[in-house]
């Protein structure tokens, strides 16, 4: 039908028809996934809706949440969002710096530099993040070093993520082919110029999407910092009000929703960024 | 004959235990076009890459336009000499090696601006002149990704020329190209040769060697086995290995 009503143009080619069919298939898949998400979300809400349900002789109740508590403490928990984001942003900046240095150190032909880089990565990756966070809050004061909550949290998270992200940078650096370095050398560039002008810009570009993922993970791992009790971010606030009023269920669900929505928003922007980097002027 | 502008003496190169260049002596005069031919693995690319020290020769002497590098001497002075040699040589690679994060124009001015501290305006003028001469000025604001292989290689030639080298080194410049794109690159190279540039060209393009080269040098197993004008070489090759190479090319031509 479509080809006939097509303003008297020649009938659509076989390829065009196949392409249309494929587009329809993809569109329908996305629609179905969307609908299923909505259903799952609805089920989740239903489970926590506190309904009394009578089906013949079978009677059950879904989970009841204390709405009064939720409304009363919403702003208190929401205020932690700023701290969570602050810690995450500062930590990721610190981590990126360390990761870049560690990745460059890994390329060094000077043994001590190479050793420092691998030693750092090995030590950090060989111990739990939870332990590292406590180390900066609890172990350092014993040596007379008292860091503020945020500084200690950022140091621990930054050191930890830096070690993992150095691998991302390393992959970025090795994604730049040998030919690029040779072309720069043939032009007479020094090793420093080659790194700054040719290799790093390409390596960083390669590393941006995975760094976005790391940042998203960081917003959630920042919750671990709450365990020390000195940083009043989302998780700390949820635990505090929940325990105090025996409403941990509500409090934790609220915090979970904040984290989830935050992650969804960040993932959306991450996707945009990735799409922009993958096309265009590469 | 004028003085040699490139002089390679007693050059040896080992890859691990493999002896890939065996006591090479080679002189190239100013304005000469020399084609290096030979089977793959004969050492022709390695020899070319030793001239600007992209490969580190094991021993010998390399002299380019008065800059003499004794390979065995190490240290700071050597680095400076190598830098000077690289400023006197322009290189064109098989895989183009354009910088993908820069536009065509940025690729071409990168060397003059970063290495020679040339004024940006002046560099752009010079770059546009050279892009025009390789027929790529109309793509100056494109990124390399959007160019065909032949176009990329023409930009790469303009990039090398904009450094105003004394000698151009070409390392199989058409080997990565689709057959229909080879011609445009060879034409640009011909033009560069006609303008009087000294060129050393590693190639499999016998037609180009025959038409453009002043000398054709045949390499086999790390040695120069024949060095002659194209007429001599193609009509009466002396070495049986040269004859085999030419026969193979002739049979491929038909």
Coordinates of C-alpha atoms in Angstrom, one line a residue:
Chain A
X1 CA 0.0 0.0 0.0
X2 CA 2.7 2.4 1.1
X3 CA 4.5 2.2 -2.2
X4 CA 1.4 2.8 -4.2
X5 CA 0.3 5.9 -2.3
X6 CA 3.8 7.2 -2.5
X7 CA 2.9 10.2 -4.6
X8 CA 3.3 8.3 -7.8
X9 CA 7.0 7.7 -7.2
X10 CA 8.7 4.5 -8.2
X11 CA 7.9 1.6 -5.8
X12 CA 10.3 1.4 -2.9
X13 CA 13.3 -0.8 -3.4
X14 CA 13.7 -4.1 -1.6
X15 CA 16.5 -2.7 0.5
X16 CA 14.3 0.2 1.6
X17 CA 11.5 -2.2 2.6
X18 CA 13.9 -4.4 4.5
X19 CA 15.3 -1.3 6.3
X20 CA 11.8 -0.1 7.2
X21 CA 11.0 -3.5 8.6
X22 CA 14.1 -3.5 10.7
X23 CA 13.4 -0.1 12.0
X24 CA 9.8 -1.2 13.0
X25 CA 11.2 -4.2 14.7
X26 CA 13.7 -2.1 16.7
X27 CA 11.0 0.4 17.6
X28 CA 8.6 -2.2 18.8
X29 CA 11.3 -3.8 20.9
X30 CA 12.0 -0.5 22.6
X31 CA 8.3 0.1 23.2
X32 CA 7.9 -3.3 24.8
X33 CA 10.8 -2.8 27.0
X34 CA 9.4 0.5 28.1
X35 CA 6.0 -1.0 28.9
X36 CA 7.6 -3.8 30.9
X37 CA 9.6 -1.3 32.9
X38 CA 6.4 0.5 33.7
X39 CA 4.8 -2.8 34.8
X40 CA 7.7 -3.7 37.0
X41 CA 7.7 -0.3 38.5
X42 CA 4.0 -0.5 39.2
X43 CA 4.5 -3.9 40.9
X44 CA 7.2 -2.4 43.1
X45 CA 5.0 0.4 44.1
X46 CA 2.1 -2.0 44.7
X47 CA 4.4 -4.2 47.0
X48 CA 5.0 -1.2 49.2
X49 CA 1.5 0.3 49.0
X50 CA 0.1 -1.2 52.3
X51 CA -3.0 -2.6 50.7
X52 CA -5.2 -5.2 52.3
X53 CA -6.2 -7.7 49.7
X54 CA -9.0 -10.4 50.1
X55 CA -9.1 -13.0 47.4
X56 CA -11.8 -15.5 48.5
X57 CA -10.5 -17.1 51.7
X58 CA -6.9 -16.0 50.9
X59 CA -6.0 -12.7 52.4
X60 CA -2.8 -10.8 52.4
X61 CA -1.3 -7.4 53.0
X62 CA 1.4 -5.6 51.0
X63 CA 4.2 -3.7 52.9
X64 CA 3.0 -0.7 54.7
X65 CA 5.2 2.4 54.7
X66 CA 4.9 5.2 57.3
X67 CA 4.0 8.1 55.0
X68 CA 4.0 10.6 57.8
X69 CA 7.6 9.7 58.6
X70 CA 8.5 9.9 54.9
X71 CA 7.1 13.4 54.5
X72 CA 8.5 14.7 57.7
X73 CA 12.1 13.5 57.0
X74 CA 12.2 14.1 53.2
X75 CA 14.0 17.4 53.4
X76 CA 16.4 16.1 56.0
X77 CA 17.6 13.2 53.8
X78 CA 17.5 15.3 50.6
X79 CA 19.9 17.7 52.2
X80 CA 22.5 14.9 52.0
X81 CA 22.4 15.0 48.2
X82 CA 24.6 18.0 48.1
X83 CA 27.3 16.3 50.3
X84 CA 27.1 13.1 48.2
X85 CA 27.6 15.1 45.0
X86 CA 30.4 17.2 46.5
X87 CA 32.3 14.2 47.7
X88 CA 31.9 12.4 44.4
X89 CA 33.0 15.4 42.3
X90 CA 36.0 16.2 44.5
X91 CA 37.0 12.5 44.7
X92 CA 36.7 11.9 40.9
X93 CA 38.9 14.9 40.2
X94 CA 41.5 13.7 42.7
X95 CA 41.2 10.2 41.3
X96 CA 41.7 11.4 37.7
X97 CA 44.9 13.2 38.6
X98 CA 46.3 10.2 40.4
X99 CA 45.1 7.8 37.6
X100 CA 46.9 9.9 34.9
X101 CA 50.1 10.0 36.9
X102 CA 50.0 6.3 37.6
X103 CA 49.3 5.5 34.0
X104 CA 52.2 7.7 32.8
X105 CA 54.4 6.2 35.5
X106 CA 53.6 2.8 34.1
X107 CA 55.0 4.0 30.8
X108 CA 58.2 5.2 32.4
X109 CA 61.5 3.5 31.6
X110 CA 62.9 4.8 34.9
X111 CA 62.6 1.9 37.3
X112 CA 61.7 3.9 40.5
X113 CA 58.8 5.7 38.8
X114 CA 57.5 2.5 37.3
X115 CA 57.8 0.9 40.7
X116 CA 55.9 3.7 42.5
X117 CA 53.1 3.4 40.0
X118 CA 52.7 -0.3 40.2
X119 CA 53.2 -0.3 44.0
X120 CA 50.4 2.2 44.5
X121 CA 48.0 0.4 42.2
X122 CA 48.8 -3.0 43.8
X123 CA 48.5 -1.8 47.4
X124 CA 45.2 0.0 46.8
X125 CA 43.6 -2.8 44.7
X126 CA 44.8 -5.4 47.2
X127 CA 42.8 -3.9 50.1
X128 CA 39.1 -3.2 50.6
X129 CA 37.7 0.3 50.0
X130 CA 35.9 0.0 53.3
X131 CA 39.2 -0.5 55.1
X132 CA 40.8 2.4 53.3
X133 CA 38.0 4.7 54.3
X134 CA 38.3 3.7 58.0
X135 CA 42.1 4.1 57.8
X136 CA 41.8 7.7 57.0
X137 CA 39.1 8.4 59.7
X138 CA 40.3 6.1 62.5
X139 CA 43.9 5.1 62.0
X140 CA 45.4 8.4 61.1
X141 CA 44.2 10.3 64.2
X142 CA 46.3 7.8 66.2
X143 CA 49.3 9.3 64.5
X144 CA 48.1 12.8 65.3
X145 CA 46.7 13.4 61.8
X146 CA 43.1 14.6 62.1
X147 CA 41.4 15.1 58.8
X148 CA 38.0 16.6 58.4
X149 CA 35.3 14.2 57.3
X150 CA 35.1 15.4 53.8
X151 CA 38.9 15.6 53.3
X152 CA 39.4 12.1 54.7
X153 CA 36.5 10.7 52.6
X154 CA 37.8 12.4 49.4
X155 CA 41.3 11.2 50.0
X156 CA 40.2 7.6 50.5
X157 CA 37.8 7.5 47.6
X158 CA 40.2 9.4 45.3
X159 CA 43.1 7.1 46.1
X160 CA 41.0 4.0 45.6
X161 CA 39.4 5.1 42.3
X162 CA 42.7 6.5 41.1
X163 CA 44.2 3.1 41.3
X164 CA 41.4 1.5 39.3
X165 CA 41.1 4.3 36.8
X166 CA 44.8 4.2 36.0
X167 CA 43.9 1.1 34.0
X168 CA 41.4 3.1 32.0
X169 CA 44.0 5.7 31.3
X170 CA 46.6 3.1 30.4
X171 CA 44.1 1.6 27.9
X172 CA 43.6 5.1 26.5
X173 CA 47.3 5.6 26.1
X174 CA 47.8 2.3 24.4
X175 CA 44.9 2.9 22.1
X176 CA 47.0 5.6 20.4
X177 CA 48.9 3.7 17.7
X178 CA 52.7 3.6 17.4
X179 CA 52.3 5.4 14.0
X180 CA 51.1 8.5 15.8
X181 CA 54.2 8.8 17.9
X182 CA 56.4 8.1 14.9
X183 CA 54.7 10.8 12.9
X184 CA 55.2 13.3 15.7
X185 CA 58.9 12.2 16.1
X186 CA 59.5 12.5 12.3
X187 CA 58.2 16.1 12.6
X188 CA 60.9 16.7 15.2
X189 CA 58.7 16.7 18.3
X190 CA 60.3 16.0 21.6
X191 CA 58.9 13.1 23.7
X192 CA 57.2 15.7 25.9
X193 CA 55.6 17.5 22.9
X194 CA 54.5 14.2 21.5
X195 CA 52.8 13.3 24.7
X196 CA 51.1 16.6 25.2
X197 CA 50.1 17.4 21.7
X198 CA 49.4 14.1 20.1
X199 CA 49.0 11.2 22.6
X200 CA 47.2 12.6 25.6
X201 CA 44.4 14.4 23.7
X202 CA 43.6 11.1 21.9
X203 CA 44.0 9.0 25.1
X204 CA 41.8 11.3 27.2
X205 CA 39.1 11.2 24.6
X206 CA 39.2 7.4 24.7
X207 CA 39.0 7.5 28.5
X208 CA 36.1 9.8 28.9
X209 CA 33.2 7.3 28.6
X210 CA 34.6 4.8 31.1
X211 CA 35.4 7.8 33.4
X212 CA 31.8 8.7 33.3
X213 CA 30.9 5.2 34.4
X214 CA 33.4 5.5 37.2
X215 CA 31.8 8.7 38.3
X216 CA 28.4 7.1 38.5
X217 CA 29.9 4.3 40.6
X218 CA 31.6 6.9 42.8
X219 CA 28.2 8.5 43.7
X220 CA 27.1 5.2 45.1
X221 CA 30.4 4.2 46.8
X222 CA 30.4 7.6 48.5
X223 CA 27.8 6.0 50.8
X224 CA 30.6 4.0 52.4
X225 CA 32.0 7.2 53.8
X226 CA 28.8 7.5 56.0
X227 CA 30.0 4.6 58.1
X228 CA 32.5 6.8 59.9
X229 CA 29.8 9.2 61.0
X230 CA 31.6 12.4 60.0
X231 CA 30.1 13.2 56.6
X232 CA 26.4 13.9 56.5
X233 CA 25.6 12.7 53.1
X234 CA 22.5 10.8 51.9
X235 CA 23.4 7.4 53.5
X236 CA 24.4 8.9 56.8
X237 CA 21.2 10.9 57.1
X238 CA 19.0 7.9 56.1
X239 CA 20.6 5.6 58.7
X240 CA 20.4 8.3 61.4
X241 CA 16.7 9.1 61.2
X242 CA 15.8 5.5 60.4
X243 CA 17.5 4.2 63.6
X244 CA 16.3 7.0 65.8
X245 CA 12.6 6.5 65.0
X246 CA 12.6 2.8 64.2
X247 CA 11.8 3.6 60.6
X248 CA 14.9 2.2 58.8
X249 CA 12.7 0.6 56.2
X250 CA 11.3 3.9 55.0
X251 CA 14.5 5.8 55.5
X252 CA 16.6 3.4 53.4
X253 CA 14.0 3.2 50.7
X254 CA 14.1 7.0 50.5
X255 CA 17.8 7.0 50.2
X256 CA 17.7 4.2 47.6
X257 CA 15.3 6.3 45.5
X258 CA 17.6 9.3 45.7
X259 CA 20.6 7.2 44.6
X260 CA 18.6 5.6 41.8
X261 CA 17.2 8.8 40.4
X262 CA 20.6 10.4 40.6
X263 CA 22.1 7.4 38.7
X264 CA 19.4 7.5 36.1
X265 CA 20.1 11.2 35.4
X266 CA 23.8 10.7 35.3
X267 CA 23.5 7.7 33.0
X268 CA 21.3 9.8 30.7
X269 CA 24.0 12.4 30.3
X270 CA 26.7 9.8 30.1
X271 CA 24.8 8.3 27.1
X272 CA 24.6 11.7 25.5
X273 CA 28.3 12.3 26.0
X274 CA 29.2 8.9 24.6
X275 CA 27.1 9.3 21.5
X276 CA 28.7 12.7 20.9
X277 CA 32.2 11.4 21.2
X278 CA 31.6 8.3 19.1
X279 CA 30.4 10.3 16.0
X280 CA 31.6 13.6 14.6
X281 CA 35.1 14.8 14.5
X282 CA 37.1 11.8 15.5
Chain B
X1 CA 77.5 15.3 -9.6
X2 CA 76.8 17.5 -6.6
X3 CA 77.8 16.6 -3.1
X4 CA 75.7 14.0 -1.4
X5 CA 73.0 15.4 0.8
X6 CA 72.3 12.0 2.4
X7 CA 75.3 9.8 3.2
X8 CA 75.0 6.5 5.0
X9 CA 78.2 4.7 5.8
X10 CA 78.9 1.2 7.3
X11 CA 75.4 1.0 8.6
X12 CA 74.3 -2.1 10.5
X13 CA 71.1 -2.9 12.2
X14 CA 70.1 -5.9 14.3
X15 CA 66.7 -6.8 15.5
X16 CA 67.7 -9.0 18.4
X17 CA 69.9 -11.6 16.8
X18 CA 68.6 -10.9 13.3
X19 CA 71.0 -8.9 11.1
X20 CA 68.6 -6.9 9.0
X21 CA 71.0 -4.2 7.5
X22 CA 74.5 -5.4 6.6
X23 CA 77.2 -2.7 6.3
X24 CA 75.2 -0.4 4.1
X25 CA 76.8 2.4 2.2
X26 CA 74.6 4.8 0.3
X27 CA 74.9 8.3 -1.0
X28 CA 72.1 10.4 -2.4
X29 CA 72.8 13.7 -4.2
X30 CA 70.7 16.8 -4.0
X31 CA 67.6 16.7 -6.2
X32 CA 68.0 13.0 -6.8
X33 CA 65.0 10.7 -6.7
X34 CA 66.0 7.3 -5.4
X35 CA 63.7 4.4 -5.3
X36 CA 64.4 1.5 -3.0
X37 CA 62.8 -1.8 -4.2
X38 CA 63.0 -5.3 -3.0
X39 CA 60.9 -8.1 -1.6
X40 CA 59.3 -7.6 1.8
X41 CA 61.7 -8.3 4.6
X42 CA 64.7 -7.2 2.5
X43 CA 65.4 -4.3 4.8
X44 CA 64.3 -1.4 2.6
X45 CA 61.9 0.2 5.0
X46 CA 64.3 -0.3 7.9
X47 CA 67.0 1.4 6.0
X48 CA 64.7 4.4 5.3
X49 CA 63.6 4.5 8.9
X50 CA 67.2 4.6 10.0
X51 CA 67.9 7.7 8.0
X52 CA 65.7 9.8 10.4
X53 CA 66.3 7.5 13.4
X54 CA 62.8 6.1 13.7
X55 CA 64.8 2.9 13.9
X56 CA 67.9 3.0 16.0
X57 CA 70.8 1.7 13.8
X58 CA 73.2 -0.6 15.6
X59 CA 76.3 1.1 14.2
X60 CA 77.6 3.2 11.3
X61 CA 77.3 6.9 10.4
X62 CA 74.4 8.8 9.0
X63 CA 74.9 12.3 7.5
X64 CA 72.0 14.5 6.3
X65 CA 72.8 17.9 4.8
X66 CA 75.9 18.3 6.9
X67 CA 74.5 16.9 10.1
X68 CA 76.6 13.9 10.9
X69 CA 75.4 11.4 13.5
X70 CA 77.8 8.7 14.6
X71 CA 75.4 6.0 15.7
X72 CA 77.5 4.6 18.6
X73 CA 77.9 8.0 20.4
X74 CA 75.3 8.3 23.1
X75 CA 74.2 11.2 25.2
X76 CA 72.7 14.7 24.9
X77 CA 74.6 15.8 21.9
X78 CA 73.3 12.8 20.0
X79 CA 69.7 13.7 20.8
X80 CA 70.3 17.2 19.4
X81 CA 71.8 15.8 16.2
X82 CA 69.0 13.4 15.7
X83 CA 66.6 16.3 16.2
X84 CA 68.5 18.3 13.6
X85 CA 68.3 15.3 11.2
X86 CA 64.6 15.1 11.7
X87 CA 64.2 18.8 10.9
X88 CA 66.0 18.2 7.6
X89 CA 63.9 15.2 6.6
X90 CA 60.2 14.9 5.9
X91 CA 58.6 11.5 6.2
X92 CA 55.5 10.0 4.6
X93 CA 54.2 6.7 6.0
X94 CA 52.4 3.8 4.6
X95 CA 49.5 4.3 7.1
X96 CA 49.4 8.1 6.6
X97 CA 49.5 8.7 10.4
X98 CA 47.5 11.9 10.3
X99 CA 46.5 13.2 13.8
X100 CA 42.8 12.2 14.0
X101 CA 42.0 14.9 16.6
X102 CA 43.1 17.7 14.4
X103 CA 41.7 19.1 11.2
X104 CA 43.7 18.9 8.0
X105 CA 45.0 22.4 8.4
X106 CA 45.9 21.8 12.1
X107 CA 47.7 18.7 11.1
X108 CA 49.8 20.6 8.6
X109 CA 50.7 23.5 10.9
X110 CA 51.4 21.4 13.9
X111 CA 55.0 20.8 13.1
X112 CA 56.0 24.3 12.2
X113 CA 54.1 25.8 15.2
X114 CA 55.1 23.3 17.8
X115 CA 58.6 22.3 16.7
X116 CA 59.9 25.4 14.9
X117 CA 57.9 28.0 17.0
X118 CA 56.7 29.5 13.7
X119 CA 54.2 32.3 13.9
X120 CA 50.8 30.7 13.5
X121 CA 49.7 33.1 10.7
X122 CA 52.9 32.4 8.8
X123 CA 52.4 28.7 9.3
X124 CA 48.9 28.8 8.0
X125 CA 50.0 30.7 4.9
X126 CA 52.7 28.1 4.2
X127 CA 50.3 25.2 5.0
X128 CA 47.7 26.5 2.6
X129 CA 50.2 26.9 -0.1
X130 CA 51.3 23.2 0.3
X131 CA 47.7 22.0 0.7
X132 CA 46.9 23.7 -2.5
X133 CA 49.8 22.2 -4.3
X134 CA 48.6 18.6 -3.3
X135 CA 45.1 19.6 -4.2
X136 CA 43.7 19.3 -0.7
X137 CA 43.1 23.0 0.2
X138 CA 39.3 22.5 -0.2
X139 CA 39.3 20.0 2.7
X140 CA 41.4 22.1 5.1
X141 CA 38.7 22.2 7.8
X142 CA 37.8 18.5 7.6
X143 CA 38.9 15.9 10.0
X144 CA 41.1 13.1 8.6
X145 CA 38.4 10.5 9.3
X146 CA 36.3 12.1 6.5
X147 CA 39.0 11.7 3.9
X148 CA 39.7 8.9 1.5
X149 CA 43.1 7.1 1.8
X150 CA 44.5 9.0 -1.2
X151 CA 43.4 12.3 0.2
X152 CA 44.9 11.4 3.6
X153 CA 48.2 10.6 2.0
X154 CA 48.2 13.9 0.0
X155 CA 47.6 15.8 3.3
X156 CA 50.4 13.8 4.9
X157 CA 52.7 14.9 2.1
X158 CA 51.7 18.5 2.6
X159 CA 52.3 18.1 6.3
X160 CA 55.9 16.9 5.7
X161 CA 56.6 19.6 3.0
X162 CA 55.4 22.4 5.3
X163 CA 58.4 21.6 7.6
X164 CA 60.5 22.6 4.6
X165 CA 62.8 19.6 4.7
X166 CA 65.8 19.1 2.5
X167 CA 65.0 15.4 1.9
X168 CA 61.7 13.6 1.7
X169 CA 61.5 10.0 2.8
X170 CA 58.5 7.9 1.6
X171 CA 57.9 4.6 3.2
X172 CA 55.6 2.6 0.8
X173 CA 53.3 5.6 0.4
X174 CA 50.8 3.8 -1.8
X175 CA 50.8 0.3 -0.3
X176 CA 47.8 0.9 2.0
X177 CA 45.7 2.4 -0.7
X178 CA 42.9 1.0 -2.9
X179 CA 44.2 0.6 -6.4
X180 CA 42.1 3.4 -7.8
X181 CA 43.6 5.9 -5.3
X182 CA 47.2 5.1 -6.0
X183 CA 47.4 7.4 -9.1
X184 CA 46.5 10.6 -7.3
X185 CA 49.3 10.1 -4.7
X186 CA 51.9 9.1 -7.3
X187 CA 51.0 12.3 -9.3
X188 CA 51.6 14.4 -6.2
X189 CA 54.9 12.7 -5.6
X190 CA 55.9 13.3 -9.2
X191 CA 55.1 16.9 -8.8
X192 CA 57.3 17.1 -5.7
X193 CA 60.1 15.4 -7.5
X194 CA 59.8 17.8 -10.5
X195 CA 60.1 20.8 -8.1
X196 CA 63.5 19.5 -7.3
X197 CA 63.0 17.8 -3.9
X198 CA 65.5 15.1 -3.0
X199 CA 63.5 11.9 -2.4
X200 CA 64.1 8.4 -1.1
X201 CA 61.1 6.3 -1.9
X202 CA 60.6 2.7 -0.7
X203 CA 58.0 1.4 -3.1
X204 CA 56.5 -1.6 -4.9
X205 CA 55.4 0.7 -7.7
X206 CA 57.8 -0.2 -10.5
X207 CA 56.0 2.1 -12.9
X208 CA 56.7 5.0 -10.7
X209 CA 60.3 3.9 -10.2
X210 CA 60.8 3.6 -13.9
X211 CA 59.2 6.9 -14.8
X212 CA 60.4 9.2 -11.9
X213 CA 63.5 7.8 -10.3
X214 CA 67.0 8.9 -11.2
X215 CA 68.3 5.7 -9.5
X216 CA 66.7 2.5 -8.5
X217 CA 68.4 0.5 -5.7
X218 CA 67.5 -3.1 -5.2
X219 CA 67.8 -4.6 -1.7
X220 CA 67.9 -8.2 -0.7
X221 CA 68.6 -9.7 2.7
X222 CA 69.8 -6.5 4.2
X223 CA 72.2 -5.6 1.4
X224 CA 72.1 -3.3 -1.6
X225 CA 72.5 -5.7 -4.5
X226 CA 72.1 -3.4 -7.4
X227 CA 72.1 0.4 -8.0
X228 CA 71.4 1.7 -11.5
X229 CA 69.3 4.0 -13.6
X230 CA 65.8 2.7 -14.2
X231 CA 66.6 2.2 -17.9
X232 CA 69.6 0.0 -17.2
X233 CA 67.9 -1.9 -14.4
X234 CA 64.7 -2.7 -16.2
X235 CA 66.4 -3.6 -19.5
X236 CA 69.4 -5.5 -18.3
X237 CA 69.4 -6.4 -14.6
X238 CA 72.7 -7.8 -13.5
X239 CA 71.8 -9.7 -10.4
X240 CA 69.5 -12.8 -10.8
X241 CA 67.5 -11.6 -7.8
X242 CA 66.8 -8.3 -9.5
X243 CA 65.8 -10.2 -12.6
X244 CA 63.4 -12.3 -10.6
X245 CA 61.9 -9.2 -9.0
X246 CA 61.4 -7.5 -12.4
X247 CA 59.9 -10.6 -14.0
X248 CA 57.5 -10.9 -11.1
X249 CA 56.4 -7.3 -11.6
X250 CA 56.0 -7.8 -15.4
X251 CA 53.9 -10.9 -15.0
X252 CA 51.8 -9.1 -12.5
X253 CA 51.3 -6.3 -14.9
X254 CA 49.6 -8.5 -17.5

